[in-house]
XYZ file of C-alpha atoms in Angstrom:
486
model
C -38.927 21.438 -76.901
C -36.360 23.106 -74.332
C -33.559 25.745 -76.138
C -31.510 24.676 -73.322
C -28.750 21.483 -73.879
C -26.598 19.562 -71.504
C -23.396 17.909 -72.628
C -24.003 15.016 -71.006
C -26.713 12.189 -72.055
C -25.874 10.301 -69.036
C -23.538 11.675 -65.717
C -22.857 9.280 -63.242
C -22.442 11.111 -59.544
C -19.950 8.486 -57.691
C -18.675 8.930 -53.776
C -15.850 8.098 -51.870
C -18.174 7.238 -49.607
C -21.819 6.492 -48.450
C -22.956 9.143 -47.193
C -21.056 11.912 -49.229
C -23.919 13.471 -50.787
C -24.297 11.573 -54.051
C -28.184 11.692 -53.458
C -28.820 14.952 -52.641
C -25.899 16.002 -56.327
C -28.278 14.095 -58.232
C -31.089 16.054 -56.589
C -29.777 19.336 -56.891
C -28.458 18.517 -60.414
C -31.832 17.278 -61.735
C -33.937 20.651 -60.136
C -31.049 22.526 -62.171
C -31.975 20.678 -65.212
C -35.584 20.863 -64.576
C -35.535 24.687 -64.040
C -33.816 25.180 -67.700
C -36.463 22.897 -69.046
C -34.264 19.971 -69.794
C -35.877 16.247 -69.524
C -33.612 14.690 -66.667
C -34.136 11.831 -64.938
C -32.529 10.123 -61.755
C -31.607 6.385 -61.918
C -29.746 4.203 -59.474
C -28.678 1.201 -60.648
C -28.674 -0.618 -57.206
C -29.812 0.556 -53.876
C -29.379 -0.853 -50.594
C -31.631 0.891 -47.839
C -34.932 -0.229 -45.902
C -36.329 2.869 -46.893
C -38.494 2.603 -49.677
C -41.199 4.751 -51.819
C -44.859 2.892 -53.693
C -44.436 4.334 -57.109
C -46.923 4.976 -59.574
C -46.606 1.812 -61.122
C -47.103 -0.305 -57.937
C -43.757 -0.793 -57.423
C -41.016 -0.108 -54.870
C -38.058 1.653 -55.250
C -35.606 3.297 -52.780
C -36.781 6.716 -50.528
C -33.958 9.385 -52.368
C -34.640 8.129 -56.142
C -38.454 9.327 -55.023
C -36.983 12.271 -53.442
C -34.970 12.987 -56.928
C -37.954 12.413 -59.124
C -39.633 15.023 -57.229
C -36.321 17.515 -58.132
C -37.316 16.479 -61.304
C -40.260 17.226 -61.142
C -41.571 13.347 -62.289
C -43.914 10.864 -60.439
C -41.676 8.262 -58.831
C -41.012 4.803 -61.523
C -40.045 1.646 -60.848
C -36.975 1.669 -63.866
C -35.414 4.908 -61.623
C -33.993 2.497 -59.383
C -34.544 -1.559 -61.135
C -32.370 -2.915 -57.905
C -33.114 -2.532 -54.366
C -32.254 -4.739 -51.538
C -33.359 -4.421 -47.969
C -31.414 -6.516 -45.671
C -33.137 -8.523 -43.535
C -29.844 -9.755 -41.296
C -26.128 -8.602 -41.741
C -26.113 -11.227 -44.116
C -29.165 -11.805 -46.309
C -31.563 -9.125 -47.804
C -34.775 -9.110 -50.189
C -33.610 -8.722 -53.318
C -36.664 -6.524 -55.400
C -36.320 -6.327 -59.376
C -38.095 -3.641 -61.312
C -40.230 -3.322 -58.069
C -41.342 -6.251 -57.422
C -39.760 -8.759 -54.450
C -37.940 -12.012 -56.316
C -36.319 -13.476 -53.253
C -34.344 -13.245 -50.102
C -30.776 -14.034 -50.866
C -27.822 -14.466 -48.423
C -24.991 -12.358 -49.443
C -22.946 -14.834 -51.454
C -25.984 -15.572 -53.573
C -26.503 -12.381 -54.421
C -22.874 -12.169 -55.700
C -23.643 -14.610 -57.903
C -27.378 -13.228 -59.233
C -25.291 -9.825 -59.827
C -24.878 -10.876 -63.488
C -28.611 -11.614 -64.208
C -29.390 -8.173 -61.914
C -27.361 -6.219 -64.542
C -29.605 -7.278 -67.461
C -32.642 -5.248 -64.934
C -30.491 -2.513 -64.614
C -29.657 -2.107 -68.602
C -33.343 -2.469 -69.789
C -34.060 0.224 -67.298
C -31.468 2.463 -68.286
C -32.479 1.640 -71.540
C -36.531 2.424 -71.561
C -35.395 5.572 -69.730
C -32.448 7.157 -72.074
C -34.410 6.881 -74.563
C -37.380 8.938 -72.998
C -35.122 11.822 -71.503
C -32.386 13.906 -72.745
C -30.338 13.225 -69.358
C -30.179 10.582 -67.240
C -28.251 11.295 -63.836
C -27.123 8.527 -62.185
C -26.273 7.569 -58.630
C -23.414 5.272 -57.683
C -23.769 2.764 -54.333
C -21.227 3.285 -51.460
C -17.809 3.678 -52.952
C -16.026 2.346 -56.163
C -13.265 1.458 -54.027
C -14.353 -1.408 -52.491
C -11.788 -3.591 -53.970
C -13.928 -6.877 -52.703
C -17.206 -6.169 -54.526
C -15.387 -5.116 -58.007
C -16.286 -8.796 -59.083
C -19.517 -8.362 -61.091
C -20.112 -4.687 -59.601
C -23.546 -3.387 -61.069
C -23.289 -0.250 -58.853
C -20.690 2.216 -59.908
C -17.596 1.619 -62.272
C -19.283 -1.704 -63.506
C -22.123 -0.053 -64.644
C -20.166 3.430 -66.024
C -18.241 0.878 -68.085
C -20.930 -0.713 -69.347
C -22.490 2.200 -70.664
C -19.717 4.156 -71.175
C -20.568 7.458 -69.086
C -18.558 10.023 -67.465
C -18.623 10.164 -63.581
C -18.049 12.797 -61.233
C -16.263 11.576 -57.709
C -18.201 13.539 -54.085
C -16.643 13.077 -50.799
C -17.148 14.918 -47.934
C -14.922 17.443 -46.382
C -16.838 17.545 -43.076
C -15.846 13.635 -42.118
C -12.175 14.946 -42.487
C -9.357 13.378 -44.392
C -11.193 14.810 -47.961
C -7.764 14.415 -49.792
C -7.187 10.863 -48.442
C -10.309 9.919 -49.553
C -10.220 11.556 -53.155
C -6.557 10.560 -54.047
C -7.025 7.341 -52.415
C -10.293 6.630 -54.240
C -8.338 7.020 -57.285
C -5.745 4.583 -56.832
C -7.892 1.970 -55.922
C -9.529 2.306 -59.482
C -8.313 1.001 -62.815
C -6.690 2.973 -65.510
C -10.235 3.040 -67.620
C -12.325 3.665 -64.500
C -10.025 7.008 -63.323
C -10.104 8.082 -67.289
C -14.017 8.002 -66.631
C -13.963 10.791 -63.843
C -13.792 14.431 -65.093
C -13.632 16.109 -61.748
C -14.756 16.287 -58.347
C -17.166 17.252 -55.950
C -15.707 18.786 -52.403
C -19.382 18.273 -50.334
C -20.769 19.874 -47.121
C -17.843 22.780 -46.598
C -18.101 25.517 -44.289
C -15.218 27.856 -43.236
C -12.878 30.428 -44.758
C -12.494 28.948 -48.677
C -9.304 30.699 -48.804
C -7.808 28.162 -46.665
C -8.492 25.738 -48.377
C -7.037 26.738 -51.979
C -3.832 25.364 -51.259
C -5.126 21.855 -51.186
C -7.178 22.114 -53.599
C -4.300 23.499 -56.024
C -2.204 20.244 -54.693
C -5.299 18.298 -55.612
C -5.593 18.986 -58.837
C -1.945 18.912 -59.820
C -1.111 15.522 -58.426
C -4.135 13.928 -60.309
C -4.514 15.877 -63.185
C -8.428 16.580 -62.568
C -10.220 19.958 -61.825
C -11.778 20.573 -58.403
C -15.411 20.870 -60.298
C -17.227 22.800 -57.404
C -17.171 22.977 -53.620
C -20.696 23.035 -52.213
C -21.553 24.751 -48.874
C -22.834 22.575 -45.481
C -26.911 23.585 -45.270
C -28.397 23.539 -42.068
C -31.941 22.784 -41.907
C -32.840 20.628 -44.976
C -35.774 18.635 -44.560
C -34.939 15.976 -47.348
C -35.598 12.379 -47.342
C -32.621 10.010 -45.896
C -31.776 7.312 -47.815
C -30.978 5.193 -45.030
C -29.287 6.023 -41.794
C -30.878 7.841 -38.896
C -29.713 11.248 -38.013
C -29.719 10.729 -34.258
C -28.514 14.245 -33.633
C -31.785 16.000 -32.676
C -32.175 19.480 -30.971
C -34.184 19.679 -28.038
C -37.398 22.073 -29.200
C -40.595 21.382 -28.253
C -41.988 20.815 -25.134
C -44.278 17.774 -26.066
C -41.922 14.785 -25.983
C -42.165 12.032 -28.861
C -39.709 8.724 -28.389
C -38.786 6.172 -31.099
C -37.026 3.171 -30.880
C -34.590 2.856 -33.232
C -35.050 -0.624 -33.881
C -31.965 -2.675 -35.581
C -33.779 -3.474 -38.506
C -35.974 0.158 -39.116
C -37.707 0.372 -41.933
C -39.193 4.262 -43.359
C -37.879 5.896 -40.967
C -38.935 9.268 -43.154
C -42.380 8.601 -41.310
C -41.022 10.539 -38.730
C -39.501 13.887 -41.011
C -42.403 15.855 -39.973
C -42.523 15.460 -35.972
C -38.407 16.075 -36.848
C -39.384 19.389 -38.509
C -42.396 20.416 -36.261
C -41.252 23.376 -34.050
C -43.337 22.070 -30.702
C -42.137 18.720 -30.925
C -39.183 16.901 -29.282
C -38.718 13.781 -31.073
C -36.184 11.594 -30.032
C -34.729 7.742 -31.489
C -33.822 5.403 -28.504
C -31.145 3.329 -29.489
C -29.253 0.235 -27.379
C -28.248 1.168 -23.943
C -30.212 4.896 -23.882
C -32.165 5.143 -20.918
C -35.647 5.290 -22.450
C -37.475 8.920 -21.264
C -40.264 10.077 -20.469
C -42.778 10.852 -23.253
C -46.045 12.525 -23.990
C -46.177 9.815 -27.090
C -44.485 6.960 -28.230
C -44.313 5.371 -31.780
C -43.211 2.076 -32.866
C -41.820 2.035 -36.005
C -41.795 -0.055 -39.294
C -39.427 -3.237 -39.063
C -38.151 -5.126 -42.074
C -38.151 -8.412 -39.293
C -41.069 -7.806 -36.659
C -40.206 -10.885 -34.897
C -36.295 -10.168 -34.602
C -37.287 -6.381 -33.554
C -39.825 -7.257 -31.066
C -37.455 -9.444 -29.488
C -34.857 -6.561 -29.232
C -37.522 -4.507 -27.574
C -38.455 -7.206 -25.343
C -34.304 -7.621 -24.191
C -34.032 -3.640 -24.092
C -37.102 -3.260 -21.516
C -39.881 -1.900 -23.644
C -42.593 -3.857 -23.059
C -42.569 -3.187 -19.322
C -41.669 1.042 -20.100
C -45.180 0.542 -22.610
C -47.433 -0.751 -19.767
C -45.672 2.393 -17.278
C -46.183 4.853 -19.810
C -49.921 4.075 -20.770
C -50.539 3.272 -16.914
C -49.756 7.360 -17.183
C -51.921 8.840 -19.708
C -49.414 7.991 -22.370
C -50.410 7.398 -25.964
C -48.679 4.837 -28.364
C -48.698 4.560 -32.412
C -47.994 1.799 -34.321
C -46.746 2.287 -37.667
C -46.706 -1.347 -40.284
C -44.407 -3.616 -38.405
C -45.054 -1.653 -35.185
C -48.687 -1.954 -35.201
C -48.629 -6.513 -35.615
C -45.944 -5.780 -32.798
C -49.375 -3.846 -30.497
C -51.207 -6.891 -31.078
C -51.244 -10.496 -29.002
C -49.327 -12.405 -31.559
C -47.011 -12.069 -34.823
C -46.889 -15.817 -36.510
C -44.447 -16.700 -39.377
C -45.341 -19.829 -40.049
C -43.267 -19.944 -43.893
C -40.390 -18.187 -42.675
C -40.978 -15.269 -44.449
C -38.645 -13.051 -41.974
C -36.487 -16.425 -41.017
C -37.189 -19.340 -39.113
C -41.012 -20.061 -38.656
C -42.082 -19.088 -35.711
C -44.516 -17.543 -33.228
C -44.087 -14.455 -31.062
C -46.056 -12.699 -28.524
C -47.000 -9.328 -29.501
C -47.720 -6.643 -26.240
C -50.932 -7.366 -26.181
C -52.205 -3.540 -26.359
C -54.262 -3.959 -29.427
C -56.747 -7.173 -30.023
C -55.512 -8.409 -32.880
C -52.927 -11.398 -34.163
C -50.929 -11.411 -37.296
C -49.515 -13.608 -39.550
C -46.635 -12.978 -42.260
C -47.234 -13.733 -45.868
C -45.233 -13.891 -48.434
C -47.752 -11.324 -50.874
C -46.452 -8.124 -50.739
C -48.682 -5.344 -50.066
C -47.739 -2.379 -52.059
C -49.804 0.951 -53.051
C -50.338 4.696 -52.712
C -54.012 5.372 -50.780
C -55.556 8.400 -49.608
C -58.703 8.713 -47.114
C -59.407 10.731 -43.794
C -59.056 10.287 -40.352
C -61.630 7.690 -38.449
C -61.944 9.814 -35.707
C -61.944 13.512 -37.645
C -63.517 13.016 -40.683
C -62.700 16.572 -41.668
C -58.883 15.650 -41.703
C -57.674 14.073 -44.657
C -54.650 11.782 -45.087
C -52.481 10.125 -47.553
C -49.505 7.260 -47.352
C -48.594 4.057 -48.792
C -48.446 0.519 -47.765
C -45.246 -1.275 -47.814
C -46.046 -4.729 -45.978
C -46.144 -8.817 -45.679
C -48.744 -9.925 -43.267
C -52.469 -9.985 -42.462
C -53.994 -8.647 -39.432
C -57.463 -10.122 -37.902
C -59.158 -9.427 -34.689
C -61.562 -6.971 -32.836
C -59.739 -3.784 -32.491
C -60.279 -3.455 -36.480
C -63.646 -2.449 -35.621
C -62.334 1.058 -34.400
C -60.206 2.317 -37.033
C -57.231 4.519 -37.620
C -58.414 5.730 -40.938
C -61.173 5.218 -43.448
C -59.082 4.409 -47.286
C -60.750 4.128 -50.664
C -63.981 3.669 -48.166
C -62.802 0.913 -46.437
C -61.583 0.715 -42.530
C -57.788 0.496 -42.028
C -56.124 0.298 -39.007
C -57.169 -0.228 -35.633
C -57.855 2.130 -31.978
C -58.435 0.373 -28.760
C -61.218 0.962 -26.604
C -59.652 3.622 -24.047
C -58.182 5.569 -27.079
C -54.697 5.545 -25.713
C -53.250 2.893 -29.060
C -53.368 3.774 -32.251
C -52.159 0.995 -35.235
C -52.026 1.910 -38.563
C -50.219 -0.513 -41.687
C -50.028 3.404 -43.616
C -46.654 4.789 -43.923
C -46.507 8.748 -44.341
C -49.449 9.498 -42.008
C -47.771 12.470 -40.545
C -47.106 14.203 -43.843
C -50.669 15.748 -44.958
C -50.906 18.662 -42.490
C -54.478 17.818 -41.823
C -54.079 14.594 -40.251
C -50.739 15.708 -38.667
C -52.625 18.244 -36.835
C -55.385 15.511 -36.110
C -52.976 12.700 -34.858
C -51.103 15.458 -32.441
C -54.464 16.507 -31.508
C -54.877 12.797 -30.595
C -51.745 12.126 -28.961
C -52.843 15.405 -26.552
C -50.633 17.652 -28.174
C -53.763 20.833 -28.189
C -53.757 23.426 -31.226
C -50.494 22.220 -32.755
C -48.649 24.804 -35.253
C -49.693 24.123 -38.899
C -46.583 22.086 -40.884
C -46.673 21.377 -44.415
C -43.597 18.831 -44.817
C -44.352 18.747 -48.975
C -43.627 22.342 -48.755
C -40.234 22.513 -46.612
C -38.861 19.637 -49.372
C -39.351 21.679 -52.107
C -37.434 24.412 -50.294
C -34.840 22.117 -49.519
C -34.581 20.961 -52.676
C -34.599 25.080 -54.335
C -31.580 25.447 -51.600
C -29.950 22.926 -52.908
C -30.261 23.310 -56.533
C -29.188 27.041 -55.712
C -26.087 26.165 -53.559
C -25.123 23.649 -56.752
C -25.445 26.202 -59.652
C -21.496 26.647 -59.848
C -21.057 22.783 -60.445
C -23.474 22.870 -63.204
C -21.828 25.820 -64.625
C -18.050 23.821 -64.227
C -19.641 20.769 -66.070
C -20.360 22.678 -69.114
C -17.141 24.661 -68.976
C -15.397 21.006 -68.343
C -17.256 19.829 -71.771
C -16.013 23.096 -73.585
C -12.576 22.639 -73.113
């Protein structure tokens, strides 16, 4: 039994924002916890991102609770994160409970479901506080949002249900930090500002002297202390939640291109080429002239058909044809490899209306959508370098038949997965997190042409990351227990 205590049984980490840094608090908070040997756990009551982790359980839940389990130093469970919804369009999303898809809702639906989704979230938080001495939990967006207070299972709705304190982040490097903190505030009821013992100034850099004076004025006109204010660190390699960081430096001289599809899915696939020192890996958005590249990958999609159509309208399938007419090598990853093959069918509407597409032909195989989920954590090796071993999960709908199966990508559990053509210029995998063993990274660059690649271990950088940030988050830990004291 840990010596060590923490006042808090649960802490709820709120933001004035998405994007302030709630994850990577929680993250920092629970390798804090974990170091003084304190059972912490993260939870997040409702997630909205199409990036998603295969826990041990056979469930999915979203990429940063996985990340914060890890801080934690706990395999990732479905009850961490009982919510998560993956849009589909701008207005419907699959709607997964305790891990497991229950439907696709439109927006206004969901509203209305919020009610039964709260009794998921309680037994959750339940089955866990009852397991851990701390539970940390992560708010969605903002508590702001005026419109979604109605029924709100993500932040002050759930705090009030069971009656936690909550710290408020926001981000000084967006600008406007004050705006956002004092305006946060009066957009909350008397109950829900009670609730919040202090704040969180995130991602700071510059002369903390100048910025005293607003922090003094801070605290005096709302009557709560600054709690810490954590540095901006350059160079974490930690998962995103959501949102691509498009800002990339130029490094490497071997060129890798991405399109950044409207409806990516995992794009954390892609953390190690990000990280790899010879690589330049760059996400081609809407109207970016598309570049030359030594390889290009197709991502995972949560709507193939919808996506394949946008690359169609933004010129890929002719820059495909030009760039393996070159030498070029391609990757498909889940939803990008049914895009390499001659067809993509829907026939239930599992993605929308039924329909059929036409894939770009590059692989010989046709796919059609189901509506069973495929969801698990494999390991294997490397079809073609049987010496390189791999691991990744599956996150998909759909079955794949044809030919190029017969030359596969990778050999799992003993069986073939995947698919190579003929002239060993496509790869197609359904395997998410193929790039992450440093084995069959250095295999699949050795593949793509990339010769006698620098060794990366990505499992290795996160926990770095993750020691940077627990260290950089000490003197909020140390405020909480002051705050408690008093």
């Amino acid at each position: 039994m840990s010596m060590s205590t923490f006042p808090y049984p649960t802490l709820m980490v709120q933001g004035t924002t998405s994007d302030a840094g709630k994850s990577t608090v929680v993250a920092a908070l629970c390798r804090l916890l974990l170091r003084e040997g304190i059972r912490v756990v993260p939870f997040k009551p409702q997630n909205m991102a199409l990036n998603s982790a295969v826990t041990a359980d056979g469930g999915e839940i979203g990429r940063a609770q996985a990340l914060q389990a890890q801080a934690a130093g706990l395999a990732p469970h479905t009850d961490m994160n009982p919510i998560l919804l993956k849009p589909s369009s701008d207005t419907g999303a699959q709607v997964i409970v305790h891990g497991k898809v229950r439907a696709d809702m439109h927006a206004r639906d969901y509203h209305r479901y919020k009610t039964i989704a709260m009794q998921a979230v309680l037994e959750s938080y339940d089955r866990l506080a009852a397991h851990y001495q701390c539970v940390l939990v992560e708010g969605a967006g903002s508590p702001a949002e005026i419109n979604l207070r109605d029924r709100d299972i993500a932040n002050m709705g759930f705090a009030e249900a069971v009656d936690c304190p909550v710290i408020l982040v926001a981000d000084i490097d967006r600008g406007g930090v004050f705006a956002h903190l004092v305006g946060t505030l009066d957009c909350l009821s008397e109950s829900e500002r009670g609730r919040i013992i202090g704040f969180v100034i995130n991602r700071f850099r510059g002369d903390i002297g100048l910025l005293q004076p607003g922090l003094d004025w801070l605290e005096q006109r709302t009557g709560k202390p600054v709690l810490a204010v954590l540095p901006y660190l350059m160079g974490l390699h930690l998962d995103a939640e959501d949102g691509i960081d498009v800002a990339q430096a130029v490094k490497g001289a071997f060129r890798v291109v991405v399109p950044a599809l409207p409806r990516i899915s995992n794009h954390t696939d892609f953390d190690a080429l990000r990280a790899h020192p010879e690589i330049d890996l760059r996400f081609i958005g809407p109207g970016q002239a598309i570049p030359p590249a030594d390889l290009i990958i197709l991502p995972g999609s949560k709507n193939t058909c919808n996506d394949l159509a946008w690359l169609d309208a933004h010129g890929w399938r002719a820059h495909l044809q030009h760039h393996l007419r070159y030498g070029g090598k391609v990757i498909g990853i889940c939803g990008g490899f049914q895009m390499l093959g001659h067809s993509v069918s829907d026939p239930q509407g599992i993605e929308g209306a039924p329909r059929a597409v036409a894939g770009f032909g590059l692989l010989d195989i046709d796919t059609t959508m189901t509506a069973h989920k495929q969801l698990t954590q494999v390991g294997g090796h490397c079809a073609f370098d049987a010496a390189a071993a791999v691991s990744g999960y599956e996150i998909h709908m759909g079955l794949s038949n044809g030919a190029a199966l017969a030359r596969p990508a990778f050999i799992i559990d003993g069986r073939d997965e995947g698919a190579r053509s003929q002239d060993e210029q496509v790869l197609g995998t359904y395997l998410h997190g193929i790039f992450d063993t440093p084995p069959a990274l250095a295999a699949l660059l050795q593949w793509a042409g990339l010769e006698n690649a620098a060794p990366l271990d990505l499992a290795q950088l996160r926990e770095q990351s993750l020691d940077r940030i627990a260290d950089a988050a000490q003197p909020l830990l140390d405020a909480l227990r002051r705050v408690d004291s008093e």
